[in-house]
XYZ file of C-alpha atoms in Angstrom:
435
model
C 105.915 103.946 128.651
C 106.842 107.418 127.458
C 109.743 108.090 125.099
C 112.932 109.631 126.438
C 113.416 113.386 126.244
C 116.878 114.601 125.249
C 118.097 117.905 126.713
C 120.971 119.834 125.143
C 122.403 123.262 125.954
C 124.561 125.393 123.699
C 125.951 128.047 126.007
C 127.811 129.826 123.238
C 124.584 130.356 121.276
C 122.456 130.690 124.440
C 120.221 127.858 123.213
C 118.160 125.248 125.006
C 117.303 122.198 122.876
C 114.612 119.743 123.988
C 114.051 116.728 121.716
C 111.859 113.652 121.646
C 110.879 111.035 119.068
C 107.132 110.385 119.062
C 105.449 107.452 117.317
C 103.612 109.410 114.653
C 103.999 110.324 110.991
C 105.643 113.709 110.413
C 102.622 115.283 108.738
C 100.348 114.451 111.668
C 103.000 115.762 114.074
C 102.938 119.009 112.082
C 99.146 119.131 112.387
C 99.540 118.746 116.142
C 101.660 121.905 116.232
C 99.703 124.072 113.814
C 96.007 123.411 114.517
C 94.364 124.984 117.603
C 92.079 121.964 118.060
C 95.175 119.818 118.607
C 97.622 122.072 120.411
C 95.126 123.057 123.113
C 95.000 119.396 124.122
C 98.679 119.035 124.965
C 100.715 122.259 124.881
C 102.172 123.367 128.204
C 103.037 121.691 131.534
C 100.800 119.153 133.215
C 97.885 120.614 135.175
C 97.859 123.710 132.993
C 95.196 124.542 130.385
C 96.071 126.150 127.062
C 93.667 128.560 125.355
C 94.385 129.710 121.793
C 93.044 133.146 120.879
C 94.669 133.395 117.467
C 96.828 131.031 115.393
C 97.715 132.255 111.907
C 100.416 129.814 110.798
C 102.155 131.695 108.001
C 105.130 134.004 107.741
C 104.234 137.165 109.672
C 101.206 135.475 111.260
C 100.452 135.776 114.976
C 99.887 133.099 117.613
C 98.246 134.353 120.822
C 97.658 131.915 123.653
C 97.508 131.630 127.411
C 98.508 128.980 129.932
C 96.360 128.815 133.064
C 97.039 126.717 136.150
C 94.395 124.114 137.026
C 95.047 124.411 140.771
C 92.511 127.236 141.336
C 95.322 129.699 142.063
C 94.221 131.874 139.163
C 97.780 131.974 137.802
C 97.754 132.628 134.061
C 100.511 133.449 131.571
C 99.766 135.206 128.283
C 102.066 134.697 125.306
C 102.294 136.282 121.874
C 104.339 134.778 119.044
C 105.058 135.907 115.483
C 105.907 133.293 112.846
C 109.159 134.047 111.016
C 109.393 130.887 108.884
C 106.831 128.221 108.027
C 108.088 125.258 105.998
C 105.420 122.550 106.223
C 105.807 119.905 107.477
C 109.395 120.204 108.662
C 110.167 123.597 110.226
C 108.511 126.325 112.293
C 110.361 129.448 113.425
C 108.721 132.050 115.629
C 109.562 134.783 118.108
C 107.715 134.114 121.375
C 107.218 136.680 124.157
C 105.256 136.992 127.366
C 102.429 139.529 127.278
C 99.960 141.139 129.640
C 96.210 140.524 129.455
C 95.946 143.271 126.804
C 98.546 141.443 124.648
C 101.186 144.119 125.150
C 104.647 142.521 125.090
C 106.522 142.244 128.402
C 109.975 143.774 127.975
C 113.031 141.492 127.888
C 110.906 138.336 127.552
C 111.584 137.586 123.903
C 112.620 134.039 122.906
C 113.521 132.901 119.410
C 112.116 129.392 118.860
C 112.730 126.887 116.069
C 110.733 123.634 115.941
C 112.092 120.916 113.658
C 110.224 117.771 112.560
C 112.367 114.903 111.248
C 110.779 111.566 110.342
C 112.659 108.339 111.063
C 112.033 104.646 111.577
C 110.709 105.073 115.136
C 108.487 108.054 114.333
C 109.065 111.797 114.175
C 111.836 113.503 116.116
C 110.574 116.882 117.318
C 113.291 119.336 118.353
C 112.373 122.555 120.172
C 115.330 124.939 119.932
C 114.913 128.073 122.057
C 117.508 130.855 121.774
C 117.657 133.575 124.442
C 118.927 137.143 124.207
C 121.267 136.699 127.184
C 122.828 133.885 129.188
C 120.930 135.161 132.234
C 117.615 134.614 130.458
C 118.635 131.050 129.653
C 119.571 130.399 133.268
C 116.324 131.949 134.531
C 114.204 129.921 132.103
C 115.880 126.714 133.244
C 115.457 127.666 136.906
C 111.753 128.416 136.371
C 111.163 124.920 134.964
C 111.212 125.321 131.185
C 112.821 121.898 130.701
C 110.225 120.227 132.900
C 107.480 122.139 131.091
C 108.621 120.939 127.680
C 108.994 117.379 128.986
C 105.450 117.514 130.354
C 104.233 118.832 127.012
C 105.845 115.921 125.176
C 104.203 113.494 127.630
C 100.844 115.140 127.053
C 101.391 115.016 123.298
C 102.001 111.260 123.362
C 98.960 110.742 125.582
C 96.848 112.803 123.206
C 98.133 110.888 120.183
C 97.021 107.655 121.804
C 93.458 108.999 121.883
C 93.708 109.770 118.160
C 95.254 106.482 117.080
C 93.487 104.093 119.423
C 96.330 103.345 121.817
C 99.657 101.563 121.546
C 100.158 99.411 118.468
C 102.680 96.808 117.414
C 105.034 97.698 114.589
C 106.885 96.035 111.731
C 109.600 97.596 109.571
C 108.996 97.545 105.829
C 111.786 97.002 103.277
C 112.551 100.717 102.916
C 112.715 101.294 106.676
C 109.182 102.656 107.082
C 107.541 101.720 110.363
C 104.107 100.152 109.900
C 101.862 100.103 112.971
C 99.200 97.427 113.406
C 96.818 95.796 115.856
C 96.609 91.997 116.000
C 93.539 90.321 117.456
C 91.499 87.138 117.205
C 92.180 83.520 116.298
C 92.225 81.615 113.036
C 93.781 82.168 109.625
C 95.492 85.515 109.078
C 93.465 88.343 107.516
C 94.943 91.803 106.819
C 92.621 94.803 106.531
C 93.637 97.393 103.910
C 91.923 100.742 104.438
C 90.463 103.074 101.827
C 91.489 106.631 100.979
C 91.362 109.141 103.869
C 91.080 106.322 106.432
C 93.291 104.584 108.978
C 92.957 101.499 111.162
C 90.327 103.138 113.360
C 87.800 103.182 110.524
C 87.895 99.372 110.344
C 88.089 98.784 114.114
C 84.517 97.500 114.418
C 84.926 95.266 111.378
C 88.144 93.886 112.874
C 86.318 93.138 116.115
C 83.549 91.306 114.252
C 86.047 89.208 112.298
C 88.098 88.084 115.301
C 85.855 85.084 115.971
C 86.984 83.569 112.676
C 90.363 85.130 111.819
C 93.560 86.481 113.295
C 93.044 90.059 112.131
C 95.859 92.475 111.329
C 94.377 95.971 111.222
C 97.115 98.419 110.263
C 97.790 102.063 109.469
C 98.917 102.496 105.896
C 102.118 104.526 105.528
C 101.741 108.208 106.289
C 98.683 107.561 108.477
C 98.132 107.271 112.205
C 101.061 105.580 113.942
C 102.850 104.521 110.760
C 105.664 106.617 109.350
C 106.331 107.574 105.723
C 109.038 108.127 103.135
C 109.785 111.289 101.188
C 108.968 109.884 97.749
C 105.852 107.752 97.442
C 105.697 104.635 95.288
C 102.815 102.150 95.097
C 105.261 99.262 95.289
C 106.342 100.448 98.754
C 102.759 100.025 99.980
C 102.731 96.491 98.635
C 105.973 95.843 100.511
C 104.259 97.083 103.683
C 101.593 94.404 103.279
C 104.286 91.852 102.480
C 105.989 92.700 105.792
C 102.707 92.073 107.607
C 102.250 88.768 105.774
C 105.706 87.686 106.922
C 104.908 88.267 110.601
C 101.574 86.501 110.057
C 103.430 83.331 109.070
C 104.085 83.788 105.352
C 100.505 83.640 104.063
C 97.394 85.718 104.664
C 94.085 86.772 103.203
C 93.536 90.427 102.315
C 90.415 92.527 102.794
C 90.435 95.866 101.012
C 87.849 98.624 100.851
C 87.452 101.048 97.925
C 90.930 102.099 96.713
C 92.296 99.813 99.444
C 90.642 96.959 97.550
C 92.703 97.880 94.503
C 95.873 97.975 96.623
C 94.988 94.505 97.932
C 94.419 93.293 94.363
C 97.761 94.711 93.206
C 99.503 93.069 96.170
C 97.958 89.680 95.414
C 99.102 90.074 91.832
C 102.660 90.688 93.064
C 102.861 88.091 95.844
C 101.053 85.165 94.232
C 100.167 82.289 96.547
C 101.263 84.200 99.660
C 97.813 85.812 99.414
C 95.354 83.008 100.065
C 92.026 84.805 99.577
C 90.936 88.274 98.455
C 87.924 90.150 99.838
C 87.311 93.328 97.843
C 84.635 95.800 98.863
C 83.626 98.113 95.995
C 86.854 98.792 94.112
C 86.065 102.210 92.557
C 86.945 101.522 88.938
C 85.229 103.771 86.398
C 84.860 101.543 83.343
C 82.146 103.312 81.329
C 80.093 106.498 81.212
C 78.191 105.764 84.439
C 79.872 108.884 85.845
C 82.510 111.426 84.876
C 86.076 110.063 84.874
C 88.680 111.360 87.310
C 90.772 114.179 85.758
C 94.000 113.116 84.069
C 96.002 115.485 86.295
C 94.167 114.437 89.482
C 97.280 113.267 91.386
C 99.273 116.302 90.281
C 96.565 118.665 91.503
C 96.331 116.905 94.876
C 100.082 117.102 95.365
C 100.112 120.782 94.451
C 97.401 121.561 97.000
C 98.947 119.628 99.876
C 102.456 120.943 99.172
C 100.993 124.448 99.417
C 99.442 123.580 102.784
C 95.907 123.705 101.341
C 94.602 120.578 103.047
C 90.971 121.682 103.091
C 91.075 122.382 99.364
C 92.741 118.998 98.752
C 89.934 117.161 100.561
C 87.348 119.199 98.654
C 89.046 118.257 95.379
C 89.100 114.571 96.395
C 85.428 114.674 97.389
C 84.212 116.284 94.176
C 86.537 114.688 91.609
C 87.168 111.199 93.047
C 84.013 110.613 95.085
C 81.787 112.525 92.678
C 80.049 114.483 95.436
C 78.268 117.628 94.165
C 79.830 120.865 95.378
C 76.670 121.970 97.189
C 77.053 119.038 99.628
C 80.643 119.821 100.645
C 79.476 122.220 103.367
C 77.513 119.412 105.023
C 80.581 117.168 104.885
C 82.693 119.833 106.580
C 80.247 119.930 109.479
C 80.922 116.242 110.174
C 83.829 115.425 112.564
C 85.264 113.049 109.950
C 86.273 116.065 107.839
C 89.022 116.980 110.306
C 90.465 113.490 110.034
C 90.407 113.645 106.240
C 92.305 116.924 106.399
C 94.948 115.303 108.605
C 95.331 112.538 106.003
C 95.109 114.841 102.971
C 98.717 114.190 101.974
C 97.879 110.502 101.406
C 95.000 111.138 98.985
C 97.452 111.306 96.091
C 98.769 107.890 97.149
C 95.371 106.330 96.459
C 95.162 108.237 93.201
C 98.437 106.619 92.134
C 97.126 103.200 93.176
C 94.062 103.682 90.963
C 96.227 104.828 88.051
C 94.242 104.959 84.810
C 91.439 102.688 86.038
C 89.110 105.645 86.693
C 89.266 106.981 83.129
C 85.941 105.591 81.926
C 87.669 102.950 79.793
C 87.421 99.142 80.154
C 89.777 97.490 82.612
C 93.052 96.226 81.145
C 92.848 92.499 80.443
C 96.518 91.782 81.170
C 97.104 93.733 84.380
C 96.218 91.139 87.034
C 97.095 87.453 87.160
C 95.470 86.421 90.421
C 94.478 82.829 91.134
C 93.413 83.313 94.734
C 89.703 82.869 95.493
C 88.218 86.369 95.356
C 84.981 87.777 96.727
C 83.943 91.110 95.209
C 81.302 92.775 97.362
C 78.985 95.651 96.505
C 76.228 97.441 98.373
C 72.736 97.150 96.943
C 72.215 100.907 97.300
C 75.609 101.929 95.940
C 76.065 103.919 92.748
C 76.018 102.034 89.425
C 79.755 102.547 88.921
C 80.559 100.109 91.741
C 78.309 97.411 90.305
C 79.731 97.971 86.839
C 83.274 97.799 88.240
C 82.545 94.516 90.038
C 81.013 93.018 86.888
C 84.060 94.039 84.856
C 86.568 92.702 87.387
C 84.901 89.333 87.954
C 85.370 88.526 84.273
C 89.139 88.956 84.607
C 89.784 86.817 87.696
C 89.368 83.025 87.329
C 88.237 82.363 90.912
C 86.145 85.456 91.570
C 82.535 85.828 92.649
C 80.246 88.820 93.261
C 78.047 89.238 96.296
C 75.626 92.122 96.817
C 74.899 93.247 100.378
C 71.204 94.026 100.766
C 70.413 97.577 101.885
C 74.052 98.696 102.001
C 76.107 101.391 100.270
C 79.762 102.411 99.984
C 80.015 103.036 103.737
C 79.148 99.461 104.777
C 82.602 98.689 106.187
C 81.973 101.328 108.871
C 78.171 101.398 109.097
C 77.395 97.661 108.821
C 80.487 95.653 109.860
C 78.367 92.694 110.909
C 76.879 92.418 107.400
C 80.296 92.594 105.763
C 81.651 90.027 108.231
C 78.872 87.556 107.411
C 79.666 87.798 103.687
C 83.377 87.236 104.357
C 82.813 84.280 106.707
C 80.272 82.656 104.373
C 82.744 82.835 101.493
C 85.538 81.458 103.689
C 83.388 78.489 104.722
C 82.484 77.778 101.095
C 86.156 77.709 100.144
């Protein structure tokens, strides 16, 4: 079922306002409006195809596109817009005009458009405010179907988002009002999957499927990702409250499975919630406890925030890959050629979240001995082929948790959650049966 579109007219200002709330975080909604790869999939009325010839999203930048009917009539409209204001991720202002096939502006076709993105509990409210030069232009635009066209575009946007996020999801509201989206599947004791940096619920979808024979699996989008919303000021405790909200709907107790930095978030949550977390499954928490590799820079989170606030998402992912993942710069080009790079860019604003979760535990110093008081049975998993830092981290952590054990997955590396879900599942189930 599609969300309701709200239509408002301000005759005094000659404005047409078309609004809808879509179930998506504001930063991903912004990406949908400012990246050609996204906007070509949904912009325009149904049965029309959008082609983007140029999209330079900055003040003074130009957006050239066409809308062509799919009914073989050959009808095609060319449009040329100039961006007046760009305030990511909340406001776009541009002057839009019809053009001929040579991109010369058609006289008296100018429209002044403001697009506003406002995040709320139900998702992001997108408001398209179009101001016309004359009342006659407003009347003509309405008569020619502009309202229907915008409504169609919103429908197409929601349909497209479903392809990105894996379809409709259930939701729960966290303590601060943030909407957390999740999929529930399977039978058995509750198990919540906590994703790693630059990942959402889709990355663990195959693992969730494998686990459903033994658990009731809650596979969710962490705040700011996929179908979950976000808050303006991030705090690690809010993420723990998100998991707590999921535990409540799961019956008051659940096991947690976390991967990489998600494993550390799961550990921190178990430390906070005590016996409401029944078992911990941690896959390669990325602690840096010695000189096995260079530590993460002290100003790592600050640098990530600076890059994303400046709209430099590509640079933020590059910084994450080199400084947090330790990937040599010469390999970044190969990473960019992989489709997963686009997804990491869309989630770039959340990379600092995981940096805050890790805190000082990637400084090359021993783990603090008084940080975690966790009595839940804990399985710490590593891949046989993973870098030494993960094995060293597991060895350091197991000494601090009274009911922890290490298990090495033969032939696996840091990507096992995605590349070998059946192997990870067997380790989890075996540990559960032993308990």
